[in-house]
JSON list of C-alpha atoms in Angstrom, two decimals:
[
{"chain": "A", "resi": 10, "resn": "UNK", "atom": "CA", "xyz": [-88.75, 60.03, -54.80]},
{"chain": "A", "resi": 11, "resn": "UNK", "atom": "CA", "xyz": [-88.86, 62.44, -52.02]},
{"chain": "A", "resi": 12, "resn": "UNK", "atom": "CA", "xyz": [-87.25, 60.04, -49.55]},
{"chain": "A", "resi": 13, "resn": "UNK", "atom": "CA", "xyz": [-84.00, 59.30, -52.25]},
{"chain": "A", "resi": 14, "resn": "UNK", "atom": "CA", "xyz": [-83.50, 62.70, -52.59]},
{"chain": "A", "resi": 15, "resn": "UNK", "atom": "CA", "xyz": [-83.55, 63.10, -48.58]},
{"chain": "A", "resi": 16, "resn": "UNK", "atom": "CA", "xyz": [-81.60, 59.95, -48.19]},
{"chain": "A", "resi": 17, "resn": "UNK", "atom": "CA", "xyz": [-78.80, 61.03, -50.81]},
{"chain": "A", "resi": 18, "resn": "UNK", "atom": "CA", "xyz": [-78.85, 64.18, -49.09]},
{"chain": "A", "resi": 19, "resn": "UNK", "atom": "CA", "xyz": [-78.05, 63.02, -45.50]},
{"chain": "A", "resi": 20, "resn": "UNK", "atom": "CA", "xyz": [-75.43, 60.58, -47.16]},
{"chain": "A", "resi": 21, "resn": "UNK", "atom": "CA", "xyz": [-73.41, 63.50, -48.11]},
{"chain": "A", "resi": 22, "resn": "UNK", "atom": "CA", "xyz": [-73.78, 65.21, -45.20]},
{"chain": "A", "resi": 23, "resn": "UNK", "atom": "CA", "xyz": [-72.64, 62.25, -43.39]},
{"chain": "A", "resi": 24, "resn": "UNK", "atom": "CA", "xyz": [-69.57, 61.93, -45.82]},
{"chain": "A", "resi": 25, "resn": "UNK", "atom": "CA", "xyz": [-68.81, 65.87, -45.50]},
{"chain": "A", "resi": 26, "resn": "UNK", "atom": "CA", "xyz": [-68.54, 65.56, -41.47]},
{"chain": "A", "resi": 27, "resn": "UNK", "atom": "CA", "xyz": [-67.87, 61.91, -41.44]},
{"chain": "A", "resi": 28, "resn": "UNK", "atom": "CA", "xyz": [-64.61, 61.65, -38.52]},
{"chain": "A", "resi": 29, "resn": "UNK", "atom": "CA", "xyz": [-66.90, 64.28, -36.17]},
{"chain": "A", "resi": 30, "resn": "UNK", "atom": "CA", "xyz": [-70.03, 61.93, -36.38]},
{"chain": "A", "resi": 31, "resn": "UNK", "atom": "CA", "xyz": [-67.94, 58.75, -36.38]},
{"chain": "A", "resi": 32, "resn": "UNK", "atom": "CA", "xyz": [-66.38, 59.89, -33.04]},
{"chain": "A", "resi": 33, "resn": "UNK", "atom": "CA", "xyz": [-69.67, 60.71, -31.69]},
{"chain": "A", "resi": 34, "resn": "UNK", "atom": "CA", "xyz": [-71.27, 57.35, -32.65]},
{"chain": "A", "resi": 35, "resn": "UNK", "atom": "CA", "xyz": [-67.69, 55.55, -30.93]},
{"chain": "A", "resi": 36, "resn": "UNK", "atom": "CA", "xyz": [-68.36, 58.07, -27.74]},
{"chain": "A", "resi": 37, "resn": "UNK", "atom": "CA", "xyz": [-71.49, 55.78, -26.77]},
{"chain": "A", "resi": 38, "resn": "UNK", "atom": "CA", "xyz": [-70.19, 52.78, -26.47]},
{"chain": "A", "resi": 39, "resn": "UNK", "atom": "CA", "xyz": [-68.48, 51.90, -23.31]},
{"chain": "A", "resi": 40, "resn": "UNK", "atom": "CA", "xyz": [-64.59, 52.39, -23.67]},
{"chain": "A", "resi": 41, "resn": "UNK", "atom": "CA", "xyz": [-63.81, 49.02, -23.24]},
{"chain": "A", "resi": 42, "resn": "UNK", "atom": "CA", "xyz": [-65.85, 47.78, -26.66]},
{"chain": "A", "resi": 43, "resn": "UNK", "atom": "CA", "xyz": [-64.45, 50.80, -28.78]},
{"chain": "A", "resi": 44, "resn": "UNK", "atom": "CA", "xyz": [-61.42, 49.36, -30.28]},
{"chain": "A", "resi": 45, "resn": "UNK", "atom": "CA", "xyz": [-63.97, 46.27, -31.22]},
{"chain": "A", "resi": 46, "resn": "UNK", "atom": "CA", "xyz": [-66.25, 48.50, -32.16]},
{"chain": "A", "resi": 47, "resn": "UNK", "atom": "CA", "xyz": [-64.07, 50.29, -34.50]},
{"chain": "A", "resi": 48, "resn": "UNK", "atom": "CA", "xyz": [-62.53, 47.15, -36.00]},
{"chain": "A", "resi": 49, "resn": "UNK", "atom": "CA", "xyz": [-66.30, 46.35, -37.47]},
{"chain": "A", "resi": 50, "resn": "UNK", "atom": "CA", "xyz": [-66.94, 49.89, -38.22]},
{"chain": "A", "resi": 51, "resn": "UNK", "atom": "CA", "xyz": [-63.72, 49.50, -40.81]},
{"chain": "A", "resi": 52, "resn": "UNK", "atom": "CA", "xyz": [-65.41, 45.84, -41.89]},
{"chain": "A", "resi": 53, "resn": "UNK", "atom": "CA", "xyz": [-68.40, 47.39, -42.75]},
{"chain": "A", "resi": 54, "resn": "UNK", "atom": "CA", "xyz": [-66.63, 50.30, -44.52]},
{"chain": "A", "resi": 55, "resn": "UNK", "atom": "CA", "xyz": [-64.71, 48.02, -46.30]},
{"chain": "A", "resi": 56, "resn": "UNK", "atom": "CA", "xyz": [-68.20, 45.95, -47.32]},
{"chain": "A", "resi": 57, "resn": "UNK", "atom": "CA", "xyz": [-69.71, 49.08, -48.61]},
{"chain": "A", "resi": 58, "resn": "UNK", "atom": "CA", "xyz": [-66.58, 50.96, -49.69]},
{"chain": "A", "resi": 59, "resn": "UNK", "atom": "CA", "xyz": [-66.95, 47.85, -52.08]},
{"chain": "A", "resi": 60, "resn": "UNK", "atom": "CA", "xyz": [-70.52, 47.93, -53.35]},
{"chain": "A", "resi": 61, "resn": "UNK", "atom": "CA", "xyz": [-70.54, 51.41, -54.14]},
{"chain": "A", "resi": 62, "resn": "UNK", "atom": "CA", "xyz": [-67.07, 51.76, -56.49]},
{"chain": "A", "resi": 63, "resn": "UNK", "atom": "CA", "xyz": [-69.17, 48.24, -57.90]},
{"chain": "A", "resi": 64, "resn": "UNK", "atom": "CA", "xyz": [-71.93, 50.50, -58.36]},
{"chain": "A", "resi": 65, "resn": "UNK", "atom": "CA", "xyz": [-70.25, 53.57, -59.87]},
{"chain": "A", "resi": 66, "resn": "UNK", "atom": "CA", "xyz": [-68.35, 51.53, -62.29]},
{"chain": "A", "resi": 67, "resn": "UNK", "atom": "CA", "xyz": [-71.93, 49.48, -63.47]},
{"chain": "A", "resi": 68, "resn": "UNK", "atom": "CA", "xyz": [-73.93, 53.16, -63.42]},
{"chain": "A", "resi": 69, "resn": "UNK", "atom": "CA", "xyz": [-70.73, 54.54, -65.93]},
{"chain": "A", "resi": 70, "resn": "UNK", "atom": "CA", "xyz": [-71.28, 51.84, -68.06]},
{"chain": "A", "resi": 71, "resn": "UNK", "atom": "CA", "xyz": [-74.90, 52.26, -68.52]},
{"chain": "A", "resi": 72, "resn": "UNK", "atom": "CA", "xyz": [-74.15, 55.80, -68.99]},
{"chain": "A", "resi": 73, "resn": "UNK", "atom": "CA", "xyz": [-71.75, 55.57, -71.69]},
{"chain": "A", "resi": 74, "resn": "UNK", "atom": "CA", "xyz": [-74.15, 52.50, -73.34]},
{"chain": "A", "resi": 75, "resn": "UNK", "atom": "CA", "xyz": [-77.20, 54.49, -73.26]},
{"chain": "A", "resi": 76, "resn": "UNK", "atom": "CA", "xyz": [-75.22, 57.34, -74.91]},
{"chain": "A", "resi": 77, "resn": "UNK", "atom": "CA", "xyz": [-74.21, 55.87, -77.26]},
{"chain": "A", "resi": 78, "resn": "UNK", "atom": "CA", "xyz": [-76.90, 53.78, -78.33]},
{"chain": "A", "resi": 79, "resn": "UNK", "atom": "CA", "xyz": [-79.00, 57.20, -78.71]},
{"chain": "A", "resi": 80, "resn": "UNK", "atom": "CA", "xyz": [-76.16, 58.84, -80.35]},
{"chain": "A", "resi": 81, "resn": "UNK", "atom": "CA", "xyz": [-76.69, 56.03, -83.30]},
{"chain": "A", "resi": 82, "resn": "UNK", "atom": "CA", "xyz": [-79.86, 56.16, -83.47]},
{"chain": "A", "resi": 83, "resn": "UNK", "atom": "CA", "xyz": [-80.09, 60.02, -83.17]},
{"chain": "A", "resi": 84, "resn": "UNK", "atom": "CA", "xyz": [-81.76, 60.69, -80.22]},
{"chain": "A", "resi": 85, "resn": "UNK", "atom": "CA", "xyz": [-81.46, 64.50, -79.28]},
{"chain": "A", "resi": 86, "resn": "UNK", "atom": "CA", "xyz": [-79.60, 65.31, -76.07]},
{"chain": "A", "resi": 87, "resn": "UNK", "atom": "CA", "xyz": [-78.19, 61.46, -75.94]},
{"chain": "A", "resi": 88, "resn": "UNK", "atom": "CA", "xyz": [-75.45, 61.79, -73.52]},
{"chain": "A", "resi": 89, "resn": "UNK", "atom": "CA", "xyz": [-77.58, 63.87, -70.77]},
{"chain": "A", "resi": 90, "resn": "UNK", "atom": "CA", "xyz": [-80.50, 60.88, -71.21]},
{"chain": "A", "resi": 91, "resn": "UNK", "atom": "CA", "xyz": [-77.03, 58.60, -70.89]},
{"chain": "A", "resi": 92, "resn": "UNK", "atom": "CA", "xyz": [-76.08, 60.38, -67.44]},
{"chain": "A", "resi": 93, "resn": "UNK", "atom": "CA", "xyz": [-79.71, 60.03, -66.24]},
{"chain": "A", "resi": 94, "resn": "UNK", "atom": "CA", "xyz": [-79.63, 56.57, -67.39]},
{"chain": "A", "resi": 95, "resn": "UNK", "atom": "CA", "xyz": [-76.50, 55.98, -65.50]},
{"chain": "A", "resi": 96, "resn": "UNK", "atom": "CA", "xyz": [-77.20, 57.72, -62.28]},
{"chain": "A", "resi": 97, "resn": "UNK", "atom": "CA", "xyz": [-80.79, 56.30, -61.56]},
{"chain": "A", "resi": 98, "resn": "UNK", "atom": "CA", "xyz": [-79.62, 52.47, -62.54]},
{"chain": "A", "resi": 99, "resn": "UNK", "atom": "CA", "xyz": [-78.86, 52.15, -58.90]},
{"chain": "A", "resi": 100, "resn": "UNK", "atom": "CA", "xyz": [-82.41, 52.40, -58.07]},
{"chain": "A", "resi": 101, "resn": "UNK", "atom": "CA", "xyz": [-83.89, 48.81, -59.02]},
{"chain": "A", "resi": 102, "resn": "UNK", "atom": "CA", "xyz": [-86.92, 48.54, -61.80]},
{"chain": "A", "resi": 103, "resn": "UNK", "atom": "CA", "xyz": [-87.52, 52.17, -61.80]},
{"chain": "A", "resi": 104, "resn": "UNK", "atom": "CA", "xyz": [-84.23, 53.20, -62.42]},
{"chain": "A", "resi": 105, "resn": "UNK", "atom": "CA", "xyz": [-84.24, 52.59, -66.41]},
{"chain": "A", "resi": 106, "resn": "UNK", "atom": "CA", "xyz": [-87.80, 53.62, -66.99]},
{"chain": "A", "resi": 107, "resn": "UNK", "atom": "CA", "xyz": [-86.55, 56.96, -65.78]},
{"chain": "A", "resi": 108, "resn": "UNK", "atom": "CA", "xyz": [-83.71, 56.73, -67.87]},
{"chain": "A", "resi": 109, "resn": "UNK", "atom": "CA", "xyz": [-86.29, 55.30, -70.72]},
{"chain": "A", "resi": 110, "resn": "UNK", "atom": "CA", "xyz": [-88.72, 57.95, -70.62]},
{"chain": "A", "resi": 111, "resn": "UNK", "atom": "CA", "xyz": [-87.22, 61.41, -71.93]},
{"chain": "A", "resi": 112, "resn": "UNK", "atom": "CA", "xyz": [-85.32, 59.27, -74.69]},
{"chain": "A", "resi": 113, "resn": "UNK", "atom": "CA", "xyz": [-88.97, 58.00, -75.46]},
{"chain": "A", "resi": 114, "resn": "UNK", "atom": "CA", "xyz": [-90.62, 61.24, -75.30]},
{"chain": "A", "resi": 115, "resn": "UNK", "atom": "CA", "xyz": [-87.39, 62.77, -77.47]},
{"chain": "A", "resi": 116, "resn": "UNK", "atom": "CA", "xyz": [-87.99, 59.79, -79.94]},
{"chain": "A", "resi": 117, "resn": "UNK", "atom": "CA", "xyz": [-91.76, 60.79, -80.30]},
{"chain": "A", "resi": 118, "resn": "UNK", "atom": "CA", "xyz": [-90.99, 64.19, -81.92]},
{"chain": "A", "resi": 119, "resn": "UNK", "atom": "CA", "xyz": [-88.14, 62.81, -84.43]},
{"chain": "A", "resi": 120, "resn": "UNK", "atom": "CA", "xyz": [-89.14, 61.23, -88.44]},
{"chain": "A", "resi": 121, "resn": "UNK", "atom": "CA", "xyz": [-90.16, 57.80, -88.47]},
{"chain": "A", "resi": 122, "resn": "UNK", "atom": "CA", "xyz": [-91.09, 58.32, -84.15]},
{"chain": "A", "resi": 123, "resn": "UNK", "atom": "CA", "xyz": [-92.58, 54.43, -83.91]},
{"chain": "A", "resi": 124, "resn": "UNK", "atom": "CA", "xyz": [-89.02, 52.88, -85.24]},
{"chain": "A", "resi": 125, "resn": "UNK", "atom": "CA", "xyz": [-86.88, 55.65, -83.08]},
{"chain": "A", "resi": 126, "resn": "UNK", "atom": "CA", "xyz": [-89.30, 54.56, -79.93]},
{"chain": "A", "resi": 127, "resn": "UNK", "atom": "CA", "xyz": [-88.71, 50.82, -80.62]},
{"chain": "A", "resi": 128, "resn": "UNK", "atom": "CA", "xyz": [-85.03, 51.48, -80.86]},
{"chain": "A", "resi": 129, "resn": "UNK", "atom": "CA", "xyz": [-84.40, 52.95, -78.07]},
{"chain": "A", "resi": 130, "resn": "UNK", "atom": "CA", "xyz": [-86.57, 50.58, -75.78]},
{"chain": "A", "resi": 131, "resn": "UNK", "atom": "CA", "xyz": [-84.27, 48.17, -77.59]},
{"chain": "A", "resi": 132, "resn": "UNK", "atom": "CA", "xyz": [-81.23, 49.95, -76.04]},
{"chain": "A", "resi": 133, "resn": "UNK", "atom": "CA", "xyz": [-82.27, 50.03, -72.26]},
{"chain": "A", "resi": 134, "resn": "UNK", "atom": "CA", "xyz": [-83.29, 46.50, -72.48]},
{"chain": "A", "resi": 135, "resn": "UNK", "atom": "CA", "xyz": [-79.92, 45.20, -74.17]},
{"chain": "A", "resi": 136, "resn": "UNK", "atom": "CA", "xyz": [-78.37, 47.58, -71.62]},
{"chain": "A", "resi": 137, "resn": "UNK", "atom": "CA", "xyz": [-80.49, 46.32, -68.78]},
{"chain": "A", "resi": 138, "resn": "UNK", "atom": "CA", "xyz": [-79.94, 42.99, -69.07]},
{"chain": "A", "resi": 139, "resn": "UNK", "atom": "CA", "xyz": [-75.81, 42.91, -70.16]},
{"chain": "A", "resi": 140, "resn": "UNK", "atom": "CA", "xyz": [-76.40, 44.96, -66.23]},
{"chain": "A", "resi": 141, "resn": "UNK", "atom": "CA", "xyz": [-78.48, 42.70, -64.45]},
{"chain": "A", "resi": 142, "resn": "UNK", "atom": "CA", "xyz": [-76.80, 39.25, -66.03]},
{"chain": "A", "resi": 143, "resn": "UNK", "atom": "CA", "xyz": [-73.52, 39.89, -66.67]},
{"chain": "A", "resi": 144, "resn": "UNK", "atom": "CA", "xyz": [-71.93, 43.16, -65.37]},
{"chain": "A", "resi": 145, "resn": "UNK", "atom": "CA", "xyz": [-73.57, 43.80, -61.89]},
{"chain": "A", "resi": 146, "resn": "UNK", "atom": "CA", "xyz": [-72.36, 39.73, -60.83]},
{"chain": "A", "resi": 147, "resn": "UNK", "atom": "CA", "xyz": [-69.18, 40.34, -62.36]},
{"chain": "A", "resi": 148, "resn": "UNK", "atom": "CA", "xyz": [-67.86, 43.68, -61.17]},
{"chain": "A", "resi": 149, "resn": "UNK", "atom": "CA", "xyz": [-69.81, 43.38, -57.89]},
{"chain": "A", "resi": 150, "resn": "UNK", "atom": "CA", "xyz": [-67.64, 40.20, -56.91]},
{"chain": "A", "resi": 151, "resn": "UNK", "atom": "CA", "xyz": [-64.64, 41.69, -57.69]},
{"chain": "A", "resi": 152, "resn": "UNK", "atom": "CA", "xyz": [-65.18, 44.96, -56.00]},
{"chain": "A", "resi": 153, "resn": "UNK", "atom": "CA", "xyz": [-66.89, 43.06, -52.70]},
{"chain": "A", "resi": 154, "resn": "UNK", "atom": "CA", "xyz": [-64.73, 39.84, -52.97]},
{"chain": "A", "resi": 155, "resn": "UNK", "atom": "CA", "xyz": [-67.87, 37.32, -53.71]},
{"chain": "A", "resi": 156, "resn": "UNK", "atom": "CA", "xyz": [-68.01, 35.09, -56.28]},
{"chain": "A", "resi": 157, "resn": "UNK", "atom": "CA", "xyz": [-70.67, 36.02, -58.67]},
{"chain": "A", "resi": 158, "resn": "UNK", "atom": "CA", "xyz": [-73.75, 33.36, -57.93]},
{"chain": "A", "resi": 159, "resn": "UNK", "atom": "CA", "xyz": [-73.10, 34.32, -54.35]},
{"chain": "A", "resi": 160, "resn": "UNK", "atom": "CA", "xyz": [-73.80, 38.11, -55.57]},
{"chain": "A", "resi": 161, "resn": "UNK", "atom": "CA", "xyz": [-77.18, 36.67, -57.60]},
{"chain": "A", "resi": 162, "resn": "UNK", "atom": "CA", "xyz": [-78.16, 34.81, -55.07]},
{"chain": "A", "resi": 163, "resn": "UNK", "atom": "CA", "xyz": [-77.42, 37.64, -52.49]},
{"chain": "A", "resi": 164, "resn": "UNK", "atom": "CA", "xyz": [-80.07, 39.95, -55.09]},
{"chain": "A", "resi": 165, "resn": "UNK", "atom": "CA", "xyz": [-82.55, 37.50, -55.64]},
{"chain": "A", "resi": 166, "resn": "UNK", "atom": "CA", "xyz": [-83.40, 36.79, -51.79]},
{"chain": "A", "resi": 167, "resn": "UNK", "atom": "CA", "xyz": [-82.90, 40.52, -51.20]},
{"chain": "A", "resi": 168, "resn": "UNK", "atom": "CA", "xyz": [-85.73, 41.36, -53.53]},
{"chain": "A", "resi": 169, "resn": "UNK", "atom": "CA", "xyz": [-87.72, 38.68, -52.23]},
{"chain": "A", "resi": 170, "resn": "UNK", "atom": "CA", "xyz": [-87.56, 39.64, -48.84]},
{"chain": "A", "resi": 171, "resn": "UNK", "atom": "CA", "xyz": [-87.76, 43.55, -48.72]},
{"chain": "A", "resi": 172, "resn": "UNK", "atom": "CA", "xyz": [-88.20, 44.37, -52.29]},
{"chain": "A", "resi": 173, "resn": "UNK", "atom": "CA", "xyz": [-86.27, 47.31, -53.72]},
{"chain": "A", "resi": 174, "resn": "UNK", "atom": "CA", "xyz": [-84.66, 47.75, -50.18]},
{"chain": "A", "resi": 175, "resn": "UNK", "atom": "CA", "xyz": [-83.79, 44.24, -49.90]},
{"chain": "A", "resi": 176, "resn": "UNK", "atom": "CA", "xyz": [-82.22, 44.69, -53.39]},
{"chain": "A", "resi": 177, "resn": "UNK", "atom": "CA", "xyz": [-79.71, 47.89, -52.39]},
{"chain": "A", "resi": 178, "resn": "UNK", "atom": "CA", "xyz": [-78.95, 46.00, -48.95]},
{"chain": "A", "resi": 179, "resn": "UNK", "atom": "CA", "xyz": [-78.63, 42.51, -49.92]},
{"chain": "A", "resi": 180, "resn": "UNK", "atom": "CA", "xyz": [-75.02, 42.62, -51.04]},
{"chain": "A", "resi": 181, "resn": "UNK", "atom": "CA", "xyz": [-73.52, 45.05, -49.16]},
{"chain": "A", "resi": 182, "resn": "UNK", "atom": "CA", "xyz": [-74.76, 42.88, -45.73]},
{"chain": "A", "resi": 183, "resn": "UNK", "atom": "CA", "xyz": [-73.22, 39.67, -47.58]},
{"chain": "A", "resi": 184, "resn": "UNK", "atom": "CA", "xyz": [-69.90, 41.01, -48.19]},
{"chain": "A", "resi": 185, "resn": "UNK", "atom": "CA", "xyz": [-70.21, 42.39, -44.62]},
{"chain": "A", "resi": 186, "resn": "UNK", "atom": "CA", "xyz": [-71.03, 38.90, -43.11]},
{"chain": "A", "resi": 187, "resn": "UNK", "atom": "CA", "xyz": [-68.17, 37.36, -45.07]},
{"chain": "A", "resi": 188, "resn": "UNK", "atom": "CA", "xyz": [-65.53, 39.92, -43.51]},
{"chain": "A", "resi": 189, "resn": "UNK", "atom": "CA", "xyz": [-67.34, 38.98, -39.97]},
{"chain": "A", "resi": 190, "resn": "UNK", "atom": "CA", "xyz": [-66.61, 35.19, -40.15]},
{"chain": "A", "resi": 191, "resn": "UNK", "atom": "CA", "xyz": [-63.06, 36.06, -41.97]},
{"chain": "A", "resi": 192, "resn": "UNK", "atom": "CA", "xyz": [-62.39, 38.10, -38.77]},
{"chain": "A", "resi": 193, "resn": "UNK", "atom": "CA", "xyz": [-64.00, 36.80, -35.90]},
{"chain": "A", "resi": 194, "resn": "UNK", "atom": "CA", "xyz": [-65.52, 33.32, -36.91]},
{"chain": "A", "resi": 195, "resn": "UNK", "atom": "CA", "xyz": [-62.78, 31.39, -38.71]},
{"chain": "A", "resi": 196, "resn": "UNK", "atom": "CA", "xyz": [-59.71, 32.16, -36.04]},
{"chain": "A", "resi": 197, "resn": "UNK", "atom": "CA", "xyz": [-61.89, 31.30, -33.33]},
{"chain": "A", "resi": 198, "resn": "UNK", "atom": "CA", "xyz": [-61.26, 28.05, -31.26]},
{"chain": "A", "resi": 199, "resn": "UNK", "atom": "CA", "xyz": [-64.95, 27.07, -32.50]},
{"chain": "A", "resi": 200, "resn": "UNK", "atom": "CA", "xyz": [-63.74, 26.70, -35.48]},
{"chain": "A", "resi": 201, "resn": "UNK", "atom": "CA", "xyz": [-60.41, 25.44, -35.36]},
{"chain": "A", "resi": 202, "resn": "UNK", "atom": "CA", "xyz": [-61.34, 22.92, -32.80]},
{"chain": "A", "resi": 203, "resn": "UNK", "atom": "CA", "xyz": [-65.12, 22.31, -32.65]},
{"chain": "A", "resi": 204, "resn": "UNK", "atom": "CA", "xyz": [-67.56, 22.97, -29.99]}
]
């Protein structure tokens, strides 16, 4: 948890000072590969510029579900457990047992506590998986420009490889590869005329 919080952190410092660090990164390179260099710097912040609106629209919706799932059930203090559930959905299996748990503990002091738990496990997992088989495929190829089994696909081997790492980096690195080829690959006399 430590390293999130450091990581999110650094990320906004990075976005707060972002042209300063961006011209020191561009002053290392030898002046001849800059303008390359800056061309994939815009691919990749096109690739992630991508998965994160994807991201932000997905963690709203799981905000707003969440909400108001607890709302109808009458869990106290249902649309700060809804931004919770929302903001920590981008971290992979952990994210909605942190969202879970204070609805869960909030549930336990309510009437009728074993029905109120049940429902609301009931709500992250109908959340959870309209998220994971539906919405994150779906908004995730429009906002990155891959179709949506290429997205699945992209999470599945991502998971497989580095885990929850694997699972934040997987599309991001697709999208990425498919502006490469887009750029570089397909105008290329390789291509157009074989090797």
């Amino acid at each position: 948890m430590g390293q999130l919080l450091l990581i999110l952190l650094l990320s906004i410092y990075l976005m707060l000072d972002y042209s300063r660090v961006n011209a020191t990164l561009l002053g290392l390179f030898p002046r001849p590969w800059q303008p390359r260099v800056l061309e994939v710097s815009d691919l990749i912040g096109t690739a992630v510029g991508g998965y994160v609106r994807g991201q932000l629209v997905i963690a709203t919706f799981i905000g707003v579900f969440v909400w108001l799932g607890l709302s109808v059930i009458g869990i106290p203090s249902a649309a700060a457990i809804g931004f919770l559930a929302g903001a920590f959905n981008i971290v992979p299996y952990l994210g909605p047992i942190i969202g879970a748990l204070p609805a869960i503990l909030l549930a336990l002091t309510l009437p009728g506590a074993l029905i109120k738990i049940l429902l609301v496990i009931g709500v992250f997992v109908i959340a959870n998986q309209i998220e994971g088989n539906f919405l994150s495929p779906y908004i995730l190829s429009r906002t990155t420009d891959l179709h949506p089994v290429t997205v699945l696909v992209a999470i599945l081997v991502g998971v497989g490889l580095l885990g929850f790492t694997g699972a934040l980096l997987a599309v991001p690195t697709v999208a990425l590869g498919k502006l490469l080829m887009q750029r570089y690959y397909f105008p290329s006399r390789i291509y157009t005329e074989g090797p």
